Amino acid sequence: MRIKAFNAMHPDPAWYNSIMSGTTERQHFRQTLEPVQNDSVSFDACKVNLNTLKNLGKYRQEEASGIYIYEKETAYGSQFGIWVLTSLEDMISGNIVTHERTLEEREDRLKAYRKGLGLEGSPILLTYRKHSAVTQLIEKVAAFPPIITLVQDRCNHKVWKIRSQETIQEFTSAFQNIKQAYVADGHHRLAVAAAEHHISPQWISTLYVSSGQISCREFHRMVCPESPLDTNLLLEKLSKQFYISEVPNNVAYKPSRSHRFGMQHKGKWYQLDLKPEYINELLDVQILQEMVLSPLLGIHDPTTDQRLRNFPANKWEDLLNVQQQEPESVTFTLFPMSAEALIQQAEKQHDLPPKSTYIEPKVPFGLLLYQNDLTEKILDKSHG
């Protein structure tokens, strides 16, 4: 993998902790740097907002480039990653392996944002199989005090900066021995940057976390049909491939193992167990798409079908609330896949439906900012 150090903008710790203390404050802050609409007026407003933050001393542009170490610490343990820039040449040459299809509408929006502002408020997440040299280098750096510490939602987020050219070279050399990395989060941003790479060399802000450190959680599916569904007919069709049982006490249900699904329709919860003769190498998200969503509910293209909604594991309450608002909806809950299963699917070049995995750690927006100068230069030339 080809990585390099970069000149990040990092926030004033006290100010950043204060604006990240609540959901409303976090959303407002993000909207000042990520416009709701993709137009020149919105992008210009975001540029003004960024310059204001810099002039007020809320963000400081680092003069010397560096490599950063990131840690997310919870009551359950710590996750460490290396925060660098990655060459999109690795994407083009196949060293970065994807596993999930992207949504065209989201790609268009991110393409406009990358060209119009070129600001990266959070990194893409790549995972790799554990590499002892990289692990030792992380442990060496983390022995020193961090430059940023954020406490948010009972999690500690810490950042260390590596300034030593000798240590930077050690990281760069170690990553040259990592032949493949796998996209855990940021498929859309990566696809957009890869497309731009054909025009001009691109680098993208990246957090590398070893497969033993990342946490894979599930996305649940909800279908909002255009006309009411007959529950009995749906259950009859499902019974050909699944054993169906009602959930005791009709509690909202999350499956406890793979090849088992939860389903809710018209206020009633069911447990669906895939019959043994239909078990194959497909993951649960693929089984659901190919055996249920496409043939029974007409969701043939999950990348564009507006009837399909996806809810990450951390939005469970939101899903339950939407169920109340959409009484004709059908909800399917899934068991999370493992990080190793994700890597194996990527190696087999099996694309998963969009929103198949909810990966952690999630880096808080703005913990470090990176201004993509290359896209800015392209714009300047085109306007000239």
PDB file of C-alpha atoms in Angstrom, residues 35-279:
ATOM      1  CA  PRO A  35     -23.677  21.789   2.496  1.00  0.00           C
ATOM      2  CA  VAL A  36     -27.197  20.439   2.223  1.00  0.00           C
ATOM      3  CA  GLN A  37     -27.278  21.376  -1.472  1.00  0.00           C
ATOM      4  CA  ASN A  38     -24.563  20.838  -4.067  1.00  0.00           C
ATOM      5  CA  ASP A  39     -24.197  24.253  -5.666  1.00  0.00           C
ATOM      6  CA  SER A  40     -21.531  26.932  -5.865  1.00  0.00           C
ATOM      7  CA  VAL A  41     -23.296  29.178  -3.341  1.00  0.00           C
ATOM      8  CA  SER A  42     -23.370  26.400  -0.736  1.00  0.00           C
ATOM      9  CA  PHE A  43     -19.743  25.476  -1.349  1.00  0.00           C
ATOM     10  CA  ASP A  44     -18.683  29.121  -1.088  1.00  0.00           C
ATOM     11  CA  ALA A  45     -20.535  29.407   2.233  1.00  0.00           C
ATOM     12  CA  CYS A  46     -18.699  26.356   3.572  1.00  0.00           C
ATOM     13  CA  LYS A  47     -15.356  27.842   2.494  1.00  0.00           C
ATOM     14  CA  VAL A  48     -16.216  31.025   4.373  1.00  0.00           C
ATOM     15  CA  ASN A  49     -17.178  28.991   7.448  1.00  0.00           C
ATOM     16  CA  LEU A  50     -13.905  27.059   7.325  1.00  0.00           C
ATOM     17  CA  ASN A  51     -11.831  30.235   6.985  1.00  0.00           C
ATOM     18  CA  THR A  52     -13.746  31.782   9.895  1.00  0.00           C
ATOM     19  CA  LEU A  53     -12.959  28.795  12.108  1.00  0.00           C
ATOM     20  CA  LYS A  54      -9.280  29.067  11.165  1.00  0.00           C
ATOM     21  CA  ASN A  55      -9.178  32.827  11.762  1.00  0.00           C
ATOM     22  CA  LEU A  56     -10.786  32.373  15.187  1.00  0.00           C
ATOM     23  CA  GLY A  57      -8.189  29.766  16.100  1.00  0.00           C
ATOM     24  CA  LYS A  58     -10.753  26.953  16.276  1.00  0.00           C
ATOM     25  CA  TYR A  59      -8.784  25.031  13.667  1.00  0.00           C
ATOM     26  CA  ARG A  60      -5.067  25.212  13.070  1.00  0.00           C
ATOM     27  CA  GLN A  61      -3.342  24.155   9.875  1.00  0.00           C
ATOM     28  CA  GLU A  62      -0.305  22.041  10.664  1.00  0.00           C
ATOM     29  CA  GLU A  63       2.834  23.396   9.002  1.00  0.00           C
ATOM     30  CA  ALA A  64       4.687  20.093   9.150  1.00  0.00           C
ATOM     31  CA  SER A  65       3.159  16.948   7.679  1.00  0.00           C
ATOM     32  CA  GLY A  66       2.745  13.874   9.829  1.00  0.00           C
ATOM     33  CA  ILE A  67       1.175  10.470  10.276  1.00  0.00           C
ATOM     34  CA  TYR A  68      -1.503  10.199  12.944  1.00  0.00           C
ATOM     35  CA  ILE A  69      -2.497   7.398  15.291  1.00  0.00           C
ATOM     36  CA  TYR A  70      -6.161   7.211  16.308  1.00  0.00           C
ATOM     37  CA  GLU A  71      -7.681   5.355  19.261  1.00  0.00           C
ATOM     38  CA  LYS A  72     -11.319   4.798  20.177  1.00  0.00           C
ATOM     39  CA  GLU A  73     -11.555   3.660  23.785  1.00  0.00           C
ATOM     40  CA  THR A  74     -14.742   2.275  25.362  1.00  0.00           C
ATOM     41  CA  ALA A  75     -15.591   0.146  28.365  1.00  0.00           C
ATOM     42  CA  TYR A  76     -15.151  -2.886  26.103  1.00  0.00           C
ATOM     43  CA  GLY A  77     -11.601  -2.056  25.009  1.00  0.00           C
ATOM     44  CA  SER A  78      -9.678   0.004  22.461  1.00  0.00           C
ATOM     45  CA  GLN A  79      -9.468   0.148  18.687  1.00  0.00           C
ATOM     46  CA  PHE A  80      -6.338   1.631  17.102  1.00  0.00           C
ATOM     47  CA  GLY A  81      -5.791   2.863  13.573  1.00  0.00           C
ATOM     48  CA  ILE A  82      -3.197   4.643  11.422  1.00  0.00           C
ATOM     49  CA  TRP A  83      -4.469   7.857   9.816  1.00  0.00           C
ATOM     50  CA  VAL A  84      -2.650   8.732   6.574  1.00  0.00           C
ATOM     51  CA  LEU A  85      -3.224   9.592   2.936  1.00  0.00           C
ATOM     52  CA  THR A  86      -3.610   6.701   0.497  1.00  0.00           C
ATOM     53  CA  SER A  87      -2.839   6.835  -3.203  1.00  0.00           C
ATOM     54  CA  LEU A  88      -5.842   6.048  -5.407  1.00  0.00           C
ATOM     55  CA  GLU A  89      -3.405   4.188  -7.643  1.00  0.00           C
ATOM     56  CA  ASP A  90      -3.836   1.319  -5.160  1.00  0.00           C
ATOM     57  CA  MET A  91      -7.554   1.332  -5.940  1.00  0.00           C
ATOM     58  CA  ILE A  92      -6.954   1.299  -9.681  1.00  0.00           C
ATOM     59  CA  SER A  93      -4.374  -1.497  -9.448  1.00  0.00           C
ATOM     60  CA  GLY A  94      -6.625  -3.698  -7.289  1.00  0.00           C
ATOM     61  CA  ASN A  95      -4.694  -3.428  -4.025  1.00  0.00           C
ATOM     62  CA  ILE A  96      -7.767  -1.894  -2.372  1.00  0.00           C
ATOM     63  CA  VAL A  97     -10.578  -4.435  -2.513  1.00  0.00           C
ATOM     64  CA  THR A  98     -14.244  -3.456  -2.261  1.00  0.00           C
ATOM     65  CA  HIS A  99     -17.127  -5.688  -1.215  1.00  0.00           C
ATOM     66  CA  GLU A 100     -20.211  -3.487  -1.480  1.00  0.00           C
ATOM     67  CA  ARG A 101     -22.089  -1.862  -4.342  1.00  0.00           C
ATOM     68  CA  THR A 102     -22.586   1.892  -4.202  1.00  0.00           C
ATOM     69  CA  LEU A 103     -25.622   4.138  -4.582  1.00  0.00           C
ATOM     70  CA  GLU A 104     -25.453   6.273  -7.737  1.00  0.00           C
ATOM     71  CA  GLU A 105     -27.281   9.237  -6.205  1.00  0.00           C
ATOM     72  CA  ARG A 106     -24.855   9.394  -3.300  1.00  0.00           C
ATOM     73  CA  GLU A 107     -21.846   9.158  -5.617  1.00  0.00           C
ATOM     74  CA  ASP A 108     -23.119  12.142  -7.629  1.00  0.00           C
ATOM     75  CA  ARG A 109     -23.547  14.192  -4.457  1.00  0.00           C
ATOM     76  CA  LEU A 110     -20.076  13.336  -3.144  1.00  0.00           C
ATOM     77  CA  LYS A 111     -18.481  14.018  -6.518  1.00  0.00           C
ATOM     78  CA  ALA A 112     -19.874  17.543  -6.486  1.00  0.00           C
ATOM     79  CA  TYR A 113     -18.701  18.024  -2.906  1.00  0.00           C
ATOM     80  CA  ARG A 114     -15.186  16.761  -3.622  1.00  0.00           C
ATOM     81  CA  LYS A 115     -14.839  19.083  -6.610  1.00  0.00           C
ATOM     82  CA  GLY A 116     -16.589  22.037  -5.038  1.00  0.00           C
ATOM     83  CA  LEU A 117     -14.932  22.029  -1.622  1.00  0.00           C
ATOM     84  CA  GLY A 118     -12.333  19.265  -1.495  1.00  0.00           C
ATOM     85  CA  LEU A 119     -12.647  18.953   2.288  1.00  0.00           C
ATOM     86  CA  GLU A 120     -12.416  15.576   3.989  1.00  0.00           C
ATOM     87  CA  GLY A 121     -13.920  15.750   7.469  1.00  0.00           C
ATOM     88  CA  SER A 122     -13.492  12.071   8.239  1.00  0.00           C
ATOM     89  CA  PRO A 123     -11.378   9.306   6.704  1.00  0.00           C
ATOM     90  CA  ILE A 124     -12.434   6.274   4.744  1.00  0.00           C
ATOM     91  CA  LEU A 125     -11.852   3.064   6.715  1.00  0.00           C
ATOM     92  CA  LEU A 126      -9.666   0.285   5.309  1.00  0.00           C
ATOM     93  CA  THR A 127      -8.917  -2.951   7.093  1.00  0.00           C
ATOM     94  CA  TYR A 128      -6.032  -5.350   6.637  1.00  0.00           C
ATOM     95  CA  ARG A 129      -4.905  -8.621   8.127  1.00  0.00           C
ATOM     96  CA  LYS A 130      -2.786  -8.014  11.212  1.00  0.00           C
ATOM     97  CA  HIS A 131       0.819  -7.025  10.477  1.00  0.00           C
ATOM     98  CA  SER A 132       3.252  -7.322  13.391  1.00  0.00           C
ATOM     99  CA  ALA A 133       5.561  -4.471  12.278  1.00  0.00           C
ATOM    100  CA  VAL A 134       2.631  -2.027  12.062  1.00  0.00           C
ATOM    101  CA  THR A 135       1.298  -3.144  15.446  1.00  0.00           C
ATOM    102  CA  GLN A 136       4.674  -2.540  17.082  1.00  0.00           C
ATOM    103  CA  LEU A 137       4.921   0.933  15.578  1.00  0.00           C
ATOM    104  CA  ILE A 138       1.446   1.844  16.890  1.00  0.00           C
ATOM    105  CA  GLU A 139       2.346   0.660  20.389  1.00  0.00           C
ATOM    106  CA  LYS A 140       5.558   2.690  20.265  1.00  0.00           C
ATOM    107  CA  VAL A 141       3.706   5.937  19.408  1.00  0.00           C
ATOM    108  CA  ALA A 142       0.782   5.401  21.806  1.00  0.00           C
ATOM    109  CA  ALA A 143       3.181   5.368  24.757  1.00  0.00           C
ATOM    110  CA  PHE A 144       3.347   9.181  24.485  1.00  0.00           C
ATOM    111  CA  PRO A 145       0.597  11.733  25.344  1.00  0.00           C
ATOM    112  CA  PRO A 146      -1.975  12.376  22.556  1.00  0.00           C
ATOM    113  CA  ILE A 147      -2.422  15.797  20.935  1.00  0.00           C
ATOM    114  CA  ILE A 148      -6.254  15.493  20.937  1.00  0.00           C
ATOM    115  CA  THR A 149      -8.601  13.827  23.413  1.00  0.00           C
ATOM    116  CA  LEU A 150     -12.371  13.895  22.867  1.00  0.00           C
ATOM    117  CA  VAL A 151     -14.963  12.411  25.222  1.00  0.00           C
ATOM    118  CA  GLN A 152     -18.198  11.670  23.373  1.00  0.00           C
ATOM    119  CA  ASP A 153     -21.076   9.295  24.192  1.00  0.00           C
ATOM    120  CA  ARG A 154     -18.993   7.506  26.844  1.00  0.00           C
ATOM    121  CA  CYS A 155     -16.155   6.966  24.342  1.00  0.00           C
ATOM    122  CA  ASN A 156     -12.656   8.435  24.404  1.00  0.00           C
ATOM    123  CA  HIS A 157     -11.220   9.441  21.034  1.00  0.00           C
ATOM    124  CA  LYS A 158      -7.483  10.148  20.994  1.00  0.00           C
ATOM    125  CA  VAL A 159      -5.060  11.300  18.297  1.00  0.00           C
ATOM    126  CA  TRP A 160      -1.265  11.190  18.283  1.00  0.00           C
ATOM    127  CA  LYS A 161       0.903  12.893  15.672  1.00  0.00           C
ATOM    128  CA  ILE A 162       4.102  11.344  14.339  1.00  0.00           C
ATOM    129  CA  ARG A 163       6.533  14.085  13.309  1.00  0.00           C
ATOM    130  CA  SER A 164       9.761  12.093  13.192  1.00  0.00           C
ATOM    131  CA  GLN A 165      10.795  11.514   9.591  1.00  0.00           C
ATOM    132  CA  GLU A 166      12.495   8.299  10.665  1.00  0.00           C
ATOM    133  CA  THR A 167       9.264   6.913  12.185  1.00  0.00           C
ATOM    134  CA  ILE A 168       7.211   8.105   9.198  1.00  0.00           C
ATOM    135  CA  GLN A 169       9.577   6.190   6.944  1.00  0.00           C
ATOM    136  CA  GLU A 170       9.183   3.097   9.140  1.00  0.00           C
ATOM    137  CA  PHE A 171       5.405   3.247   8.699  1.00  0.00           C
ATOM    138  CA  THR A 172       5.724   3.864   4.952  1.00  0.00           C
ATOM    139  CA  SER A 173       8.048   0.889   4.554  1.00  0.00           C
ATOM    140  CA  ALA A 174       5.823  -1.368   6.677  1.00  0.00           C
ATOM    141  CA  PHE A 175       2.783  -0.525   4.556  1.00  0.00           C
ATOM    142  CA  GLN A 176       4.647  -1.401   1.390  1.00  0.00           C
ATOM    143  CA  ASN A 177       4.557  -4.982   2.693  1.00  0.00           C
ATOM    144  CA  ILE A 178       0.746  -4.905   3.040  1.00  0.00           C
ATOM    145  CA  LYS A 179      -0.342  -6.111  -0.369  1.00  0.00           C
ATOM    146  CA  GLN A 180      -4.094  -5.701   0.025  1.00  0.00           C
ATOM    147  CA  ALA A 181      -6.501  -3.668   2.126  1.00  0.00           C
ATOM    148  CA  TYR A 182     -10.266  -4.040   2.222  1.00  0.00           C
ATOM    149  CA  VAL A 183     -12.862  -1.282   2.261  1.00  0.00           C
ATOM    150  CA  ALA A 184     -14.734  -1.330   5.557  1.00  0.00           C
ATOM    151  CA  ASP A 185     -16.381   2.082   5.305  1.00  0.00           C
ATOM    152  CA  GLY A 186     -16.327   4.834   2.673  1.00  0.00           C
ATOM    153  CA  HIS A 187     -17.160   2.955  -0.534  1.00  0.00           C
ATOM    154  CA  HIS A 188     -18.823   6.000  -2.088  1.00  0.00           C
ATOM    155  CA  ARG A 189     -16.045   8.481  -1.263  1.00  0.00           C
ATOM    156  CA  LEU A 190     -13.452   6.031  -2.539  1.00  0.00           C
ATOM    157  CA  ALA A 191     -15.321   5.455  -5.811  1.00  0.00           C
ATOM    158  CA  VAL A 192     -15.553   9.207  -6.405  1.00  0.00           C
ATOM    159  CA  ALA A 193     -11.851   9.756  -5.694  1.00  0.00           C
ATOM    160  CA  ALA A 194     -10.921   6.823  -7.955  1.00  0.00           C
ATOM    161  CA  ALA A 195     -12.905   8.378 -10.812  1.00  0.00           C
ATOM    162  CA  GLU A 196     -11.062  11.679 -10.297  1.00  0.00           C
ATOM    163  CA  HIS A 197      -7.734   9.815 -10.268  1.00  0.00           C
ATOM    164  CA  HIS A 198      -8.133   9.196 -14.004  1.00  0.00           C
ATOM    165  CA  ILE A 199      -7.989  12.979 -14.468  1.00  0.00           C
ATOM    166  CA  SER A 200      -5.308  13.885 -11.929  1.00  0.00           C
ATOM    167  CA  PRO A 201      -3.426  11.870  -9.229  1.00  0.00           C
ATOM    168  CA  GLN A 202      -5.537  11.662  -6.088  1.00  0.00           C
ATOM    169  CA  TRP A 203      -4.860  10.858  -2.448  1.00  0.00           C
ATOM    170  CA  ILE A 204      -7.571  10.308   0.142  1.00  0.00           C
ATOM    171  CA  SER A 205      -7.695  10.582   3.924  1.00  0.00           C
ATOM    172  CA  THR A 206      -7.646   7.020   5.255  1.00  0.00           C
ATOM    173  CA  LEU A 207      -7.789   5.231   8.592  1.00  0.00           C
ATOM    174  CA  TYR A 208      -6.233   1.752   8.534  1.00  0.00           C
ATOM    175  CA  VAL A 209      -7.521  -0.615  11.238  1.00  0.00           C
ATOM    176  CA  SER A 210      -6.491  -4.272  11.390  1.00  0.00           C
ATOM    177  CA  SER A 211      -9.241  -6.864  10.922  1.00  0.00           C
ATOM    178  CA  GLY A 212      -8.836  -8.004  14.511  1.00  0.00           C
ATOM    179  CA  GLN A 213      -9.670  -4.499  15.724  1.00  0.00           C
ATOM    180  CA  ILE A 214     -12.716  -3.557  13.661  1.00  0.00           C
ATOM    181  CA  SER A 215     -16.266  -4.295  14.741  1.00  0.00           C
ATOM    182  CA  CYS A 216     -18.831  -5.401  12.136  1.00  0.00           C
ATOM    183  CA  ARG A 217     -22.460  -4.720  12.967  1.00  0.00           C
ATOM    184  CA  GLU A 218     -25.569  -5.282  10.917  1.00  0.00           C
ATOM    185  CA  PHE A 219     -27.875  -3.180   8.784  1.00  0.00           C
ATOM    186  CA  HIS A 220     -31.573  -4.046   8.995  1.00  0.00           C
ATOM    187  CA  ARG A 221     -33.921  -3.769   6.003  1.00  0.00           C
ATOM    188  CA  MET A 222     -37.377  -2.251   5.686  1.00  0.00           C
ATOM    189  CA  VAL A 223     -39.575  -2.434   2.597  1.00  0.00           C
ATOM    190  CA  CYS A 224     -42.387   0.108   2.235  1.00  0.00           C
ATOM    191  CA  PRO A 225     -44.610  -1.390  -0.494  1.00  0.00           C
ATOM    192  CA  GLU A 226     -46.632   0.721  -2.896  1.00  0.00           C
ATOM    193  CA  SER A 227     -49.763  -1.315  -2.094  1.00  0.00           C
ATOM    194  CA  PRO A 228     -50.726  -3.423   0.979  1.00  0.00           C
ATOM    195  CA  LEU A 229     -49.306  -6.935   1.237  1.00  0.00           C
ATOM    196  CA  ASP A 230     -51.309 -10.019   2.161  1.00  0.00           C
ATOM    197  CA  THR A 231     -49.603 -11.374   5.284  1.00  0.00           C
ATOM    198  CA  ASN A 232     -50.804 -14.944   4.810  1.00  0.00           C
ATOM    199  CA  LEU A 233     -49.648 -15.014   1.192  1.00  0.00           C
ATOM    200  CA  LEU A 234     -46.237 -13.610   2.159  1.00  0.00           C
ATOM    201  CA  LEU A 235     -45.819 -16.232   4.896  1.00  0.00           C
ATOM    202  CA  GLU A 236     -46.871 -18.972   2.511  1.00  0.00           C
ATOM    203  CA  LYS A 237     -44.202 -17.950   0.009  1.00  0.00           C
ATOM    204  CA  LEU A 238     -41.540 -17.638   2.716  1.00  0.00           C
ATOM    205  CA  SER A 239     -42.368 -21.090   4.117  1.00  0.00           C
ATOM    206  CA  LYS A 240     -40.910 -22.755   1.026  1.00  0.00           C
ATOM    207  CA  GLN A 241     -37.393 -21.832   2.124  1.00  0.00           C
ATOM    208  CA  PHE A 242     -37.780 -20.866   5.795  1.00  0.00           C
ATOM    209  CA  TYR A 243     -39.160 -22.368   8.969  1.00  0.00           C
ATOM    210  CA  ILE A 244     -41.446 -19.682  10.414  1.00  0.00           C
ATOM    211  CA  SER A 245     -42.403 -19.193  14.051  1.00  0.00           C
ATOM    212  CA  GLU A 246     -44.029 -16.342  15.936  1.00  0.00           C
ATOM    213  CA  VAL A 247     -41.769 -14.528  18.389  1.00  0.00           C
ATOM    214  CA  PRO A 248     -42.868 -15.140  22.002  1.00  0.00           C
ATOM    215  CA  ASN A 249     -44.627 -12.120  23.549  1.00  0.00           C
ATOM    216  CA  ASN A 250     -44.260 -10.383  20.153  1.00  0.00           C
ATOM    217  CA  VAL A 251     -41.115  -8.518  21.238  1.00  0.00           C
ATOM    218  CA  ALA A 252     -38.990  -6.687  18.661  1.00  0.00           C
ATOM    219  CA  TYR A 253     -36.597  -9.407  17.550  1.00  0.00           C
ATOM    220  CA  LYS A 254     -32.924  -9.526  16.569  1.00  0.00           C
ATOM    221  CA  PRO A 255     -31.606 -12.928  15.403  1.00  0.00           C
ATOM    222  CA  SER A 256     -29.035 -14.729  17.524  1.00  0.00           C
ATOM    223  CA  ARG A 257     -27.139 -16.496  14.736  1.00  0.00           C
ATOM    224  CA  SER A 258     -26.570 -16.502  11.003  1.00  0.00           C
ATOM    225  CA  HIS A 259     -29.170 -18.000   8.627  1.00  0.00           C
ATOM    226  CA  ARG A 260     -31.828 -16.716  11.010  1.00  0.00           C
ATOM    227  CA  PHE A 261     -33.853 -13.546  10.419  1.00  0.00           C
ATOM    228  CA  GLY A 262     -36.429 -11.491  12.206  1.00  0.00           C
ATOM    229  CA  MET A 263     -39.470 -10.202  10.326  1.00  0.00           C
ATOM    230  CA  GLN A 264     -42.152  -7.746  11.331  1.00  0.00           C
ATOM    231  CA  HIS A 265     -45.352  -7.125   9.380  1.00  0.00           C
ATOM    232  CA  LYS A 266     -48.540  -5.415  10.522  1.00  0.00           C
ATOM    233  CA  GLY A 267     -47.400  -5.311  14.124  1.00  0.00           C
ATOM    234  CA  LYS A 268     -46.422  -8.986  14.463  1.00  0.00           C
ATOM    235  CA  TRP A 269     -42.864 -10.342  14.782  1.00  0.00           C
ATOM    236  CA  TYR A 270     -41.721 -13.642  13.266  1.00  0.00           C
ATOM    237  CA  GLN A 271     -38.538 -15.703  13.367  1.00  0.00           C
ATOM    238  CA  LEU A 272     -37.368 -17.073  10.012  1.00  0.00           C
ATOM    239  CA  ASP A 273     -34.879 -19.961   9.935  1.00  0.00           C
ATOM    240  CA  LEU A 274     -33.383 -20.929   6.605  1.00  0.00           C
ATOM    241  CA  LYS A 275     -34.054 -24.596   5.833  1.00  0.00           C
ATOM    242  CA  PRO A 276     -30.866 -26.725   5.718  1.00  0.00           C
ATOM    243  CA  GLU A 277     -31.238 -27.586   2.028  1.00  0.00           C
ATOM    244  CA  TYR A 278     -30.989 -23.899   1.126  1.00  0.00           C
ATOM    245  CA  ILE A 279     -27.873 -23.114   3.179  1.00  0.00           C
TER     246      ILE A 279
END
